[in-house]
CSV table of C-alpha atoms in Angstrom, one decimal:
chain,number,residue,atom,x,y,z
Z,28,UNK,CA,-89.3,-251.5,-64.6
Z,29,UNK,CA,-88.3,-247.9,-63.9
Z,30,UNK,CA,-87.8,-247.3,-67.6
Z,31,UNK,CA,-91.3,-248.6,-68.4
Z,32,UNK,CA,-92.7,-246.4,-65.7
Z,33,UNK,CA,-90.9,-243.3,-67.2
Z,34,UNK,CA,-92.1,-244.1,-70.7
Z,35,UNK,CA,-95.6,-244.7,-69.4
Z,36,UNK,CA,-95.7,-241.2,-67.9
Z,37,UNK,CA,-93.7,-239.4,-70.6
Z,38,UNK,CA,-95.4,-240.6,-73.8
Z,39,UNK,CA,-98.9,-239.3,-72.9
Z,40,UNK,CA,-97.4,-236.0,-71.9
Z,41,UNK,CA,-95.7,-235.6,-75.3
Z,42,UNK,CA,-98.9,-236.5,-77.1
Z,43,UNK,CA,-100.8,-233.9,-75.1
Z,44,UNK,CA,-98.2,-231.3,-76.0
Z,45,UNK,CA,-98.4,-232.3,-79.7
Z,46,UNK,CA,-102.2,-232.0,-79.7
Z,47,UNK,CA,-102.3,-228.7,-77.9
Z,48,UNK,CA,-99.5,-227.0,-79.8
Z,49,UNK,CA,-99.8,-228.3,-83.3
Z,50,UNK,CA,-103.4,-229.0,-84.0
Z,51,UNK,CA,-105.1,-225.8,-82.7
Z,52,UNK,CA,-102.3,-223.7,-84.2
Z,53,UNK,CA,-102.9,-225.2,-87.6
Z,54,UNK,CA,-106.6,-224.5,-87.4
Z,55,UNK,CA,-106.1,-220.9,-86.1
Z,56,UNK,CA,-103.6,-220.2,-88.8
Z,57,UNK,CA,-106.0,-221.5,-91.5
Z,58,UNK,CA,-108.8,-219.5,-89.9
Z,59,UNK,CA,-106.7,-216.4,-89.8
Z,60,UNK,CA,-105.6,-216.7,-93.4
Z,61,UNK,CA,-109.2,-217.4,-94.5
Z,62,UNK,CA,-110.5,-214.3,-92.6
Z,63,UNK,CA,-107.8,-212.1,-94.1
Z,64,UNK,CA,-108.6,-213.4,-97.6
Z,65,UNK,CA,-112.3,-212.9,-97.0
Z,66,UNK,CA,-111.7,-209.3,-95.7
Z,67,UNK,CA,-109.6,-208.5,-98.7
Z,68,UNK,CA,-112.1,-210.0,-101.1
Z,69,UNK,CA,-115.0,-208.0,-99.4
Z,70,UNK,CA,-113.0,-204.8,-99.6
Z,71,UNK,CA,-111.9,-205.3,-103.2
Z,72,UNK,CA,-115.4,-206.3,-104.3
Z,73,UNK,CA,-116.9,-203.3,-102.6
Z,74,UNK,CA,-114.4,-200.8,-103.9
Z,75,UNK,CA,-114.7,-202.2,-107.5
Z,76,UNK,CA,-118.4,-201.3,-107.3
Z,77,UNK,CA,-118.0,-198.0,-105.5
Z,78,UNK,CA,-115.3,-195.9,-107.3
Z,79,UNK,CA,-115.0,-193.6,-110.2
Z,80,UNK,CA,-112.1,-192.5,-112.3
Z,81,UNK,CA,-111.7,-188.7,-112.3
Z,82,UNK,CA,-110.7,-186.6,-115.2
Z,83,UNK,CA,-109.5,-183.3,-113.7
Z,84,UNK,CA,-109.6,-181.5,-117.0
Z,85,UNK,CA,-113.2,-182.2,-117.8
Z,86,UNK,CA,-114.3,-182.4,-114.2
Z,87,UNK,CA,-116.0,-185.8,-114.7
Z,88,UNK,CA,-116.3,-188.7,-112.3
Z,89,UNK,CA,-117.4,-186.6,-109.3
Z,90,UNK,CA,-121.0,-187.6,-109.7
Z,91,UNK,CA,-120.3,-190.4,-107.2
Z,92,UNK,CA,-120.5,-187.7,-104.6
Z,93,UNK,CA,-124.0,-186.4,-105.7
Z,94,UNK,CA,-126.3,-188.0,-103.1
Z,95,UNK,CA,-124.0,-186.9,-100.2
Z,96,UNK,CA,-123.6,-183.4,-101.5
Z,97,UNK,CA,-127.3,-182.9,-101.6
Z,98,UNK,CA,-127.5,-183.9,-97.9
Z,99,UNK,CA,-124.6,-181.8,-96.7
Z,100,UNK,CA,-123.8,-178.0,-96.5
Z,101,UNK,CA,-120.1,-178.1,-96.0
Z,102,UNK,CA,-117.8,-180.3,-98.2
Z,103,UNK,CA,-114.2,-180.6,-96.9
Z,104,UNK,CA,-111.3,-182.2,-98.7
Z,105,UNK,CA,-108.2,-183.1,-96.7
Z,106,UNK,CA,-104.8,-182.9,-98.4
Z,107,UNK,CA,-101.1,-183.7,-97.7
Z,108,UNK,CA,-99.7,-180.2,-98.3
Z,109,UNK,CA,-97.0,-179.4,-100.8
Z,110,UNK,CA,-98.2,-181.8,-103.6
Z,111,UNK,CA,-98.6,-180.2,-107.0
Z,112,UNK,CA,-101.7,-182.1,-108.1
Z,113,UNK,CA,-103.7,-181.0,-105.1
Z,114,UNK,CA,-104.4,-177.7,-106.9
Z,115,UNK,CA,-105.6,-179.4,-110.1
Z,116,UNK,CA,-108.0,-181.6,-108.1
Z,117,UNK,CA,-109.2,-178.7,-106.0
Z,118,UNK,CA,-110.0,-176.6,-109.1
Z,119,UNK,CA,-111.7,-179.5,-110.8
Z,120,UNK,CA,-113.8,-180.6,-107.7
Z,121,UNK,CA,-114.8,-177.0,-107.0
Z,122,UNK,CA,-115.9,-176.3,-110.6
Z,123,UNK,CA,-118.0,-179.5,-110.4
Z,124,UNK,CA,-119.6,-178.5,-107.1
Z,125,UNK,CA,-120.3,-175.0,-108.5
Z,126,UNK,CA,-121.8,-176.2,-111.8
Z,127,UNK,CA,-123.8,-179.2,-110.5
Z,128,UNK,CA,-124.7,-178.1,-107.0
Z,129,UNK,CA,-124.4,-174.3,-106.9
Z,130,UNK,CA,-121.6,-174.3,-104.4
Z,131,UNK,CA,-120.0,-170.8,-104.5
Z,132,UNK,CA,-118.5,-170.3,-101.1
Z,133,UNK,CA,-114.8,-171.3,-101.1
Z,134,UNK,CA,-113.3,-171.7,-97.6
Z,135,UNK,CA,-109.6,-171.0,-97.4
Z,136,UNK,CA,-107.0,-171.4,-94.6
Z,137,UNK,CA,-105.8,-167.8,-95.2
Z,138,UNK,CA,-106.6,-164.6,-93.4
Z,139,UNK,CA,-109.9,-162.8,-93.8
Z,140,UNK,CA,-108.1,-159.7,-95.2
Z,141,UNK,CA,-106.1,-161.8,-97.6
Z,142,UNK,CA,-109.4,-163.4,-98.9
Z,143,UNK,CA,-110.7,-159.8,-99.5
Z,144,UNK,CA,-107.9,-159.1,-101.9
Z,145,UNK,CA,-108.3,-162.5,-103.6
Z,146,UNK,CA,-112.0,-161.6,-104.2
Z,147,UNK,CA,-110.9,-158.2,-105.6
Z,148,UNK,CA,-108.6,-160.0,-108.0
Z,149,UNK,CA,-111.4,-162.4,-109.1
Z,150,UNK,CA,-113.6,-159.4,-109.8
Z,151,UNK,CA,-111.1,-157.1,-111.5
Z,152,UNK,CA,-108.5,-159.4,-113.0
Z,153,UNK,CA,-105.8,-156.9,-111.8
Z,154,UNK,CA,-102.9,-159.2,-111.4
Z,155,UNK,CA,-100.9,-156.7,-109.4
Z,156,UNK,CA,-103.2,-157.6,-106.5
Z,157,UNK,CA,-102.3,-161.2,-106.8
Z,158,UNK,CA,-98.6,-160.5,-107.1
Z,159,UNK,CA,-98.7,-158.3,-104.1
Z,160,UNK,CA,-99.9,-161.3,-102.0
Z,161,UNK,CA,-97.4,-163.7,-103.4
Z,162,UNK,CA,-94.4,-161.5,-104.0
Z,163,UNK,CA,-94.9,-158.6,-101.6
Z,164,UNK,CA,-92.1,-159.5,-99.2
Z,165,UNK,CA,-89.6,-161.0,-101.6
Z,166,UNK,CA,-87.9,-157.6,-102.2
Z,167,UNK,CA,-87.0,-157.4,-98.6
Z,168,UNK,CA,-85.6,-161.0,-98.6
Z,169,UNK,CA,-88.5,-162.6,-96.7
Z,170,UNK,CA,-90.7,-165.5,-97.4
Z,171,UNK,CA,-94.4,-165.8,-96.6
Z,172,UNK,CA,-94.0,-168.2,-93.8
Z,173,UNK,CA,-94.8,-171.6,-95.3
Z,174,UNK,CA,-98.3,-170.6,-96.4
Z,175,UNK,CA,-100.3,-171.0,-99.6
Z,176,UNK,CA,-98.7,-167.8,-100.8
Z,177,UNK,CA,-95.4,-169.6,-101.2
Z,178,UNK,CA,-96.5,-171.8,-104.1
Z,179,UNK,CA,-96.7,-171.2,-107.8
Z,180,UNK,CA,-99.4,-173.8,-108.1
Z,181,UNK,CA,-101.5,-171.8,-105.7
Z,182,UNK,CA,-100.9,-168.6,-107.7
Z,183,UNK,CA,-101.9,-170.4,-110.9
Z,184,UNK,CA,-105.0,-171.8,-109.2
Z,185,UNK,CA,-106.4,-168.2,-108.7
Z,186,UNK,CA,-105.7,-167.3,-112.3
Z,187,UNK,CA,-107.6,-170.4,-113.5
Z,188,UNK,CA,-110.4,-169.7,-111.1
Z,189,UNK,CA,-110.6,-166.1,-112.3
Z,190,UNK,CA,-111.0,-167.4,-115.9
Z,191,UNK,CA,-113.7,-169.8,-114.8
Z,192,UNK,CA,-115.5,-167.2,-112.7
Z,193,UNK,CA,-115.9,-164.9,-115.7
Z,194,UNK,CA,-118.0,-167.6,-117.4
Z,195,UNK,CA,-120.6,-167.7,-114.5
Z,196,UNK,CA,-123.8,-165.8,-114.0
Z,197,UNK,CA,-123.8,-163.5,-111.0
Z,198,UNK,CA,-125.7,-165.9,-108.8
Z,199,UNK,CA,-123.0,-168.6,-109.2
Z,200,UNK,CA,-119.9,-166.3,-108.9
Z,201,UNK,CA,-117.2,-167.5,-106.5
Z,202,UNK,CA,-116.8,-165.9,-103.1
Z,203,UNK,CA,-113.6,-166.7,-101.1
Z,204,UNK,CA,-113.7,-166.8,-97.3
Z,205,UNK,CA,-110.6,-166.7,-95.2
Z,206,UNK,CA,-110.9,-168.5,-91.9
Z,207,UNK,CA,-107.2,-169.1,-91.2
Z,208,UNK,CA,-104.5,-166.8,-89.8
Z,209,UNK,CA,-103.2,-163.6,-91.4
Z,210,UNK,CA,-99.7,-164.3,-92.6
Z,211,UNK,CA,-99.1,-160.8,-93.9
Z,212,UNK,CA,-99.4,-157.7,-91.7
Z,213,UNK,CA,-99.8,-155.3,-94.6
Z,214,UNK,CA,-103.1,-156.9,-95.7
Z,215,UNK,CA,-104.6,-156.4,-92.3
Z,216,UNK,CA,-103.6,-152.7,-92.2
Z,217,UNK,CA,-104.6,-152.0,-95.8
Z,218,UNK,CA,-108.0,-153.7,-95.4
Z,219,UNK,CA,-108.9,-151.8,-92.2
Z,220,UNK,CA,-108.0,-148.5,-93.9
Z,221,UNK,CA,-110.1,-149.4,-96.9
Z,222,UNK,CA,-113.1,-150.1,-94.7
Z,223,UNK,CA,-112.8,-146.7,-93.0
Z,224,UNK,CA,-115.0,-144.0,-94.7
Z,225,UNK,CA,-113.5,-140.8,-95.8
Z,226,UNK,CA,-116.0,-138.7,-93.8
Z,227,UNK,CA,-115.2,-137.6,-90.2
Z,228,UNK,CA,-116.1,-140.2,-87.6
Z,229,UNK,CA,-118.3,-139.4,-84.5
Z,230,UNK,CA,-116.4,-137.5,-81.8
Z,231,UNK,CA,-116.4,-140.4,-79.4
Z,232,UNK,CA,-114.4,-142.6,-81.7
Z,233,UNK,CA,-112.6,-139.9,-83.8
Z,234,UNK,CA,-109.3,-139.9,-81.9
Z,235,UNK,CA,-108.9,-143.7,-82.1
Z,236,UNK,CA,-109.5,-143.8,-85.8
Z,237,UNK,CA,-107.3,-140.8,-86.5
Z,238,UNK,CA,-104.4,-142.3,-84.4
Z,239,UNK,CA,-104.6,-145.5,-86.4
Z,240,UNK,CA,-104.7,-143.7,-89.8
Z,241,UNK,CA,-101.8,-141.4,-88.9
Z,242,UNK,CA,-99.6,-144.2,-87.7
Z,243,UNK,CA,-100.3,-146.2,-91.0
Z,244,UNK,CA,-99.4,-143.1,-93.1
Z,245,UNK,CA,-96.2,-142.7,-91.2
Z,246,UNK,CA,-95.3,-146.3,-91.7
Z,247,UNK,CA,-96.0,-146.0,-95.5
Z,248,UNK,CA,-93.5,-143.1,-95.6
Z,249,UNK,CA,-90.9,-145.1,-93.9
Z,250,UNK,CA,-91.4,-148.0,-96.3
Z,251,UNK,CA,-91.1,-145.6,-99.3
Z,252,UNK,CA,-87.8,-144.4,-97.8
Z,253,UNK,CA,-86.7,-148.0,-97.5
Z,254,UNK,CA,-87.4,-148.5,-101.2
Z,255,UNK,CA,-85.2,-145.5,-101.9
Z,256,UNK,CA,-82.4,-146.9,-99.8
Z,257,UNK,CA,-82.5,-150.2,-101.6
Z,258,UNK,CA,-82.3,-148.5,-105.0
Z,259,UNK,CA,-79.6,-146.2,-103.8
Z,260,UNK,CA,-76.2,-146.0,-105.6
Z,261,UNK,CA,-74.3,-145.5,-102.4
Z,262,UNK,CA,-71.6,-147.9,-101.2
Z,263,UNK,CA,-72.9,-151.3,-99.9
Z,264,UNK,CA,-71.8,-150.7,-96.4
Z,265,UNK,CA,-73.6,-147.3,-96.2
Z,266,UNK,CA,-76.7,-148.9,-97.6
Z,267,UNK,CA,-76.6,-151.7,-95.0
Z,268,UNK,CA,-76.3,-149.1,-92.2
Z,269,UNK,CA,-79.3,-147.2,-93.5
Z,270,UNK,CA,-81.4,-150.3,-93.9
Z,271,UNK,CA,-80.8,-151.3,-90.3
Z,272,UNK,CA,-81.8,-147.8,-89.1
Z,273,UNK,CA,-84.9,-147.8,-91.4
Z,274,UNK,CA,-85.9,-151.3,-90.3
Z,275,UNK,CA,-85.8,-150.3,-86.7
Z,276,UNK,CA,-88.0,-147.3,-87.3
Z,277,UNK,CA,-90.5,-149.5,-89.2
Z,278,UNK,CA,-90.5,-152.0,-86.3
Z,279,UNK,CA,-91.2,-149.2,-83.8
Z,280,UNK,CA,-94.0,-147.9,-86.0
Z,281,UNK,CA,-95.5,-151.4,-86.2
Z,282,UNK,CA,-95.7,-151.4,-82.4
Z,283,UNK,CA,-97.4,-148.0,-82.4
Z,284,UNK,CA,-99.9,-149.3,-84.9
Z,285,UNK,CA,-100.5,-152.4,-82.8
Z,286,UNK,CA,-101.3,-150.3,-79.7
Z,287,UNK,CA,-103.6,-148.1,-81.8
Z,288,UNK,CA,-105.5,-151.2,-82.9
Z,289,UNK,CA,-105.7,-152.4,-79.3
Z,290,UNK,CA,-107.3,-149.1,-78.3
Z,291,UNK,CA,-109.8,-149.5,-81.2
Z,292,UNK,CA,-110.7,-153.0,-79.9
Z,293,UNK,CA,-111.6,-151.6,-76.5
Z,294,UNK,CA,-113.4,-148.6,-77.9
Z,295,UNK,CA,-115.4,-150.9,-80.2
Z,296,UNK,CA,-116.6,-152.8,-77.2
Z,297,UNK,CA,-117.8,-149.6,-75.6
Z,298,UNK,CA,-119.4,-147.9,-78.7
Z,299,UNK,CA,-120.5,-150.6,-81.1
Z,300,UNK,CA,-123.5,-148.6,-82.2
Z,301,UNK,CA,-121.4,-145.6,-83.2
Z,302,UNK,CA,-119.0,-147.8,-85.2
Z,303,UNK,CA,-122.0,-149.5,-86.9
Z,304,UNK,CA,-123.5,-146.2,-87.9
Z,305,UNK,CA,-120.2,-144.8,-89.1
Z,306,UNK,CA,-119.1,-147.9,-91.1
Z,307,UNK,CA,-122.5,-148.9,-92.5
Z,308,UNK,CA,-122.2,-152.1,-94.6
Z,309,UNK,CA,-118.5,-152.4,-93.7
Z,310,UNK,CA,-119.2,-152.8,-90.0
Z,311,UNK,CA,-119.2,-156.6,-89.9
Z,312,UNK,CA,-115.9,-156.8,-91.8
Z,313,UNK,CA,-114.3,-154.1,-89.7
Z,314,UNK,CA,-115.4,-155.7,-86.4
Z,315,UNK,CA,-114.3,-159.1,-87.6
Z,316,UNK,CA,-110.8,-158.1,-88.8
Z,317,UNK,CA,-110.0,-155.8,-85.9
Z,318,UNK,CA,-110.9,-158.5,-83.4
Z,319,UNK,CA,-109.1,-161.1,-85.4
Z,320,UNK,CA,-105.8,-159.3,-84.5
Z,321,UNK,CA,-103.9,-160.2,-81.3
Z,322,UNK,CA,-101.6,-157.5,-79.8
Z,323,UNK,CA,-98.9,-158.5,-77.4
Z,324,UNK,CA,-97.8,-156.5,-74.4
Z,325,UNK,CA,-95.2,-154.6,-76.5
Z,326,UNK,CA,-97.7,-153.7,-79.2
Z,327,UNK,CA,-96.6,-156.3,-81.7
Z,328,UNK,CA,-99.2,-157.3,-84.2
Z,329,UNK,CA,-100.1,-161.0,-84.5
Z,330,UNK,CA,-102.8,-162.5,-86.7
Z,331,UNK,CA,-104.3,-164.8,-84.2
Z,332,UNK,CA,-104.9,-165.3,-80.5
Z,333,UNK,CA,-105.5,-168.5,-78.4
Z,334,UNK,CA,-109.3,-167.8,-78.4
Z,335,UNK,CA,-109.5,-167.4,-82.1
Z,336,UNK,CA,-110.0,-170.6,-84.2
Z,337,UNK,CA,-111.3,-171.5,-87.6
Z,338,UNK,CA,-114.6,-172.8,-86.2
Z,339,UNK,CA,-115.5,-169.7,-84.3
Z,340,UNK,CA,-114.7,-167.6,-87.4
Z,341,UNK,CA,-116.8,-169.8,-89.6
Z,342,UNK,CA,-119.8,-169.4,-87.3
Z,343,UNK,CA,-119.6,-165.6,-87.4
Z,344,UNK,CA,-119.3,-165.6,-91.2
Z,345,UNK,CA,-122.0,-168.2,-91.7
Z,346,UNK,CA,-124.6,-166.1,-89.9
Z,347,UNK,CA,-123.6,-163.0,-91.9
Z,348,UNK,CA,-123.8,-164.5,-95.4
Z,349,UNK,CA,-126.8,-165.6,-97.4
Z,350,UNK,CA,-127.5,-169.3,-97.1
Z,351,UNK,CA,-125.4,-171.5,-99.3
Z,352,UNK,CA,-123.1,-174.5,-99.5
Z,353,UNK,CA,-119.4,-174.3,-98.7
Z,354,UNK,CA,-116.3,-176.1,-100.0
Z,355,UNK,CA,-112.8,-176.1,-98.5
Z,356,UNK,CA,-109.6,-177.9,-99.0
Z,357,UNK,CA,-107.4,-178.0,-95.9
Z,358,UNK,CA,-104.6,-180.1,-94.3
Z,359,UNK,CA,-106.0,-183.6,-93.5
Z,360,UNK,CA,-105.8,-183.0,-89.8
Z,361,UNK,CA,-108.4,-180.3,-90.1
Z,362,UNK,CA,-110.8,-182.5,-92.1
Z,363,UNK,CA,-111.1,-185.6,-89.8
Z,364,UNK,CA,-114.5,-185.6,-88.2
Z,365,UNK,CA,-112.9,-187.5,-85.3
Z,366,UNK,CA,-109.2,-187.5,-84.5
Z,367,UNK,CA,-107.5,-190.9,-85.1
Z,368,UNK,CA,-105.1,-192.2,-82.5
Z,369,UNK,CA,-102.2,-191.9,-84.9
Z,370,UNK,CA,-102.7,-188.2,-85.6
Z,371,UNK,CA,-100.6,-185.9,-83.3
Z,372,UNK,CA,-102.1,-182.5,-84.4
Z,373,UNK,CA,-105.5,-182.2,-82.6
Z,374,UNK,CA,-107.0,-179.7,-85.0
Z,375,UNK,CA,-110.7,-180.5,-84.7
Z,376,UNK,CA,-112.2,-178.0,-87.2
Z,377,UNK,CA,-114.4,-180.6,-89.0
Z,378,UNK,CA,-115.5,-182.3,-85.8
Z,379,UNK,CA,-116.5,-178.9,-84.3
Z,380,UNK,CA,-118.4,-178.1,-87.5
Z,381,UNK,CA,-120.3,-181.4,-87.4
Z,382,UNK,CA,-120.8,-181.4,-83.7
Z,383,UNK,CA,-123.4,-180.3,-81.2
Z,384,UNK,CA,-124.2,-176.5,-81.3
Z,385,UNK,CA,-122.8,-176.0,-84.8
Z,386,UNK,CA,-125.1,-174.3,-87.4
Z,387,UNK,CA,-124.2,-177.1,-89.8
Z,388,UNK,CA,-124.2,-180.0,-87.4
Z,389,UNK,CA,-124.7,-183.3,-89.2
Z,390,UNK,CA,-124.3,-181.7,-92.6
Z,391,UNK,CA,-120.5,-181.9,-93.1
Z,392,UNK,CA,-118.9,-184.2,-95.6
Z,393,UNK,CA,-115.2,-185.1,-95.4
Z,394,UNK,CA,-113.1,-186.4,-98.3
Z,395,UNK,CA,-109.6,-187.7,-97.6
Z,396,UNK,CA,-106.8,-187.4,-100.2
Z,397,UNK,CA,-104.3,-190.3,-100.5
Z,398,UNK,CA,-101.2,-190.5,-102.7
Z,399,UNK,CA,-99.2,-193.0,-104.6
Z,400,UNK,CA,-95.8,-192.3,-106.2
Z,401,UNK,CA,-96.1,-188.6,-105.3
Z,402,UNK,CA,-93.8,-186.0,-103.9
Z,403,UNK,CA,-94.4,-183.1,-101.5
Z,404,UNK,CA,-92.3,-180.1,-100.2
Z,405,UNK,CA,-92.5,-179.4,-96.5
Z,406,UNK,CA,-92.6,-175.8,-95.2
Z,407,UNK,CA,-89.5,-173.8,-96.0
Z,408,UNK,CA,-87.6,-176.9,-97.2
Z,409,UNK,CA,-86.2,-177.3,-100.7
Z,410,UNK,CA,-86.0,-181.1,-100.9
Z,411,UNK,CA,-89.1,-183.1,-101.9
Z,412,UNK,CA,-90.3,-186.0,-99.8
Z,413,UNK,CA,-92.8,-188.8,-100.4
Z,414,UNK,CA,-96.4,-187.8,-99.8
Z,415,UNK,CA,-97.7,-190.5,-97.5
Z,416,UNK,CA,-101.0,-189.9,-95.8
Z,417,UNK,CA,-102.5,-193.4,-95.9
Z,418,UNK,CA,-101.5,-196.9,-96.8
Z,419,UNK,CA,-102.9,-197.2,-100.3
Z,420,UNK,CA,-102.4,-200.9,-101.0
Z,421,UNK,CA,-106.2,-201.6,-100.9
Z,422,UNK,CA,-106.8,-198.7,-103.4
Z,423,UNK,CA,-104.0,-198.7,-105.9
Z,424,UNK,CA,-104.8,-202.0,-107.7
Z,425,UNK,CA,-108.3,-200.9,-108.4
Z,426,UNK,CA,-107.4,-197.4,-109.6
Z,427,UNK,CA,-106.8,-197.2,-113.3
Z,428,UNK,CA,-106.0,-193.5,-113.7
Z,429,UNK,CA,-104.0,-190.8,-111.9
Z,430,UNK,CA,-107.1,-189.6,-109.9
Z,431,UNK,CA,-109.6,-192.1,-108.5
Z,432,UNK,CA,-112.5,-191.4,-106.1
Z,433,UNK,CA,-113.7,-194.1,-103.7
Z,434,UNK,CA,-117.0,-194.0,-101.8
Z,435,UNK,CA,-116.7,-195.6,-98.4
Z,436,UNK,CA,-120.2,-195.1,-97.0
Z,437,UNK,CA,-122.1,-197.1,-99.6
Z,438,UNK,CA,-124.5,-200.0,-99.0
Z,439,UNK,CA,-122.8,-202.9,-97.0
Z,440,UNK,CA,-119.5,-201.0,-96.9
Z,441,UNK,CA,-116.8,-202.8,-94.9
Z,442,UNK,CA,-115.4,-199.4,-94.1
Z,443,UNK,CA,-118.6,-198.6,-92.2
Z,444,UNK,CA,-118.2,-201.8,-90.1
Z,445,UNK,CA,-114.5,-201.7,-89.3
Z,446,UNK,CA,-111.6,-199.3,-89.2
Z,447,UNK,CA,-109.3,-199.5,-92.2
Z,448,UNK,CA,-106.8,-196.8,-93.3
Z,449,UNK,CA,-106.8,-195.1,-89.9
Z,450,UNK,CA,-105.9,-196.2,-86.3
Z,451,UNK,CA,-109.3,-195.7,-84.8
Z,452,UNK,CA,-110.6,-195.2,-81.3
Z,453,UNK,CA,-112.7,-198.0,-79.7
Z,454,UNK,CA,-115.9,-198.9,-81.5
Z,455,UNK,CA,-115.2,-196.4,-84.4
Z,456,UNK,CA,-115.0,-197.2,-88.1
Z,457,UNK,CA,-113.3,-195.5,-91.1
Z,458,UNK,CA,-116.5,-193.7,-92.0
Z,459,UNK,CA,-116.6,-192.0,-88.6
Z,460,UNK,CA,-113.5,-190.1,-89.8
Z,461,UNK,CA,-114.3,-189.5,-93.5
Z,462,UNK,CA,-116.8,-190.8,-96.1
Z,463,UNK,CA,-114.7,-190.7,-99.3
Z,464,UNK,CA,-111.1,-191.1,-100.2
Z,465,UNK,CA,-109.5,-189.8,-103.4
Z,466,UNK,CA,-106.3,-191.4,-104.7
Z,467,UNK,CA,-103.8,-189.1,-106.5
Z,468,UNK,CA,-101.0,-190.8,-108.4
Z,469,UNK,CA,-97.7,-189.6,-109.9
Z,470,UNK,CA,-97.6,-186.0,-108.7
Z,471,UNK,CA,-94.5,-183.8,-108.4
Z,472,UNK,CA,-94.0,-181.5,-105.5
Z,473,UNK,CA,-95.0,-177.9,-105.7
Z,474,UNK,CA,-92.7,-175.1,-106.9
Z,475,UNK,CA,-91.8,-172.1,-104.8
Z,476,UNK,CA,-93.1,-168.8,-106.3
Z,477,UNK,CA,-90.3,-166.7,-104.9
Z,478,UNK,CA,-87.8,-168.5,-107.0
Z,479,UNK,CA,-89.4,-167.0,-110.2
Z,480,UNK,CA,-88.7,-163.6,-111.5
Z,481,UNK,CA,-92.0,-163.5,-113.5
Z,482,UNK,CA,-95.0,-165.4,-112.2
Z,483,UNK,CA,-96.8,-167.1,-115.1
Z,484,UNK,CA,-100.0,-169.1,-115.1
Z,485,UNK,CA,-102.1,-170.9,-117.7
């Protein structure tokens, strides 16, 4: 009797467990698999209809961008740095934008003074200008700090752009704009000196200008002496001692120059009208570059301060230049129009550009670069690593060439309804971060320019 009672109570309980555990689980699993298949089908179907194969040599395939370029004033491309093909894509895309849409302003993550010398090279073709930017510090055993000026592909990019620029009419000629930090002190000092007229400045600002000029001349003499030491036939130990002494003198002179710039900064605040009259057309550039230099308490010269950022520089330049469209290729972190949850570096350049109060608010287009089977070199490291900015599984099977452009903001796009490719914030979708993604395949890492005795380009 007891056994019958136990069975009577136990059997229904087991049946309930079976029903609760197995039946719903099976339905949920089937539903989940079905939804995943449906999502993949929708994405693949959409991407098949909204992509174009890019030929970087003929600059074809970029017409997929046309409607969005017409509606936007700033086009930003986000790269994974240190990948060789970045520069081929950059040149091809910029040439297309220039030819088809009249984009002539090229934004660069370099210093304002460095951009001046790049523009001088583009106009004159004097390659010594280019070599001074890329090889200036090599003779003293220094690198250029993990910047664009480290890479041969970057050097070659300017040579190719110079050749293209020569084919353009004056109204389409390229103008390079540096909104990044100054990685080479000599470009700052040389540019300031070039902006200063030969004629005597007004009495109220004369002593400040003279002090700066004198200190720069003294430093030039010290550097010439350093060159003589390096070329000397003296014993190595004697040369080493002289180099140490000479380096200390140059360092001290740098501090003196830094303090002289600091005094000009304060004097410029007090007498802007006198500087504007004295400098004429060079006033904006002088004011911009002088106030783009941060001097520490010891007089050391730095190229940026905490209050100086790419967005504030862009705004100043934007209001000083004739109206036009801009293109820039930067690190991906600078191109996100919102910052994804999986991105540690909170550089919000694109989001500031597209945000409230910006002169180009609502008119900024972001294009992300993704990579398959590609290598990159990180800053100051010799070994290449995989370039991995996004999971490209949903892209690579559709792509039929080494460079493929995908439009994510088209009609009925799943990327405008859900977050794929990025770890998004609540209620945000892929297109809240970027509108296009460009897949680059089979790229080698960049080459370091300082390893080459003679810099050669195509």
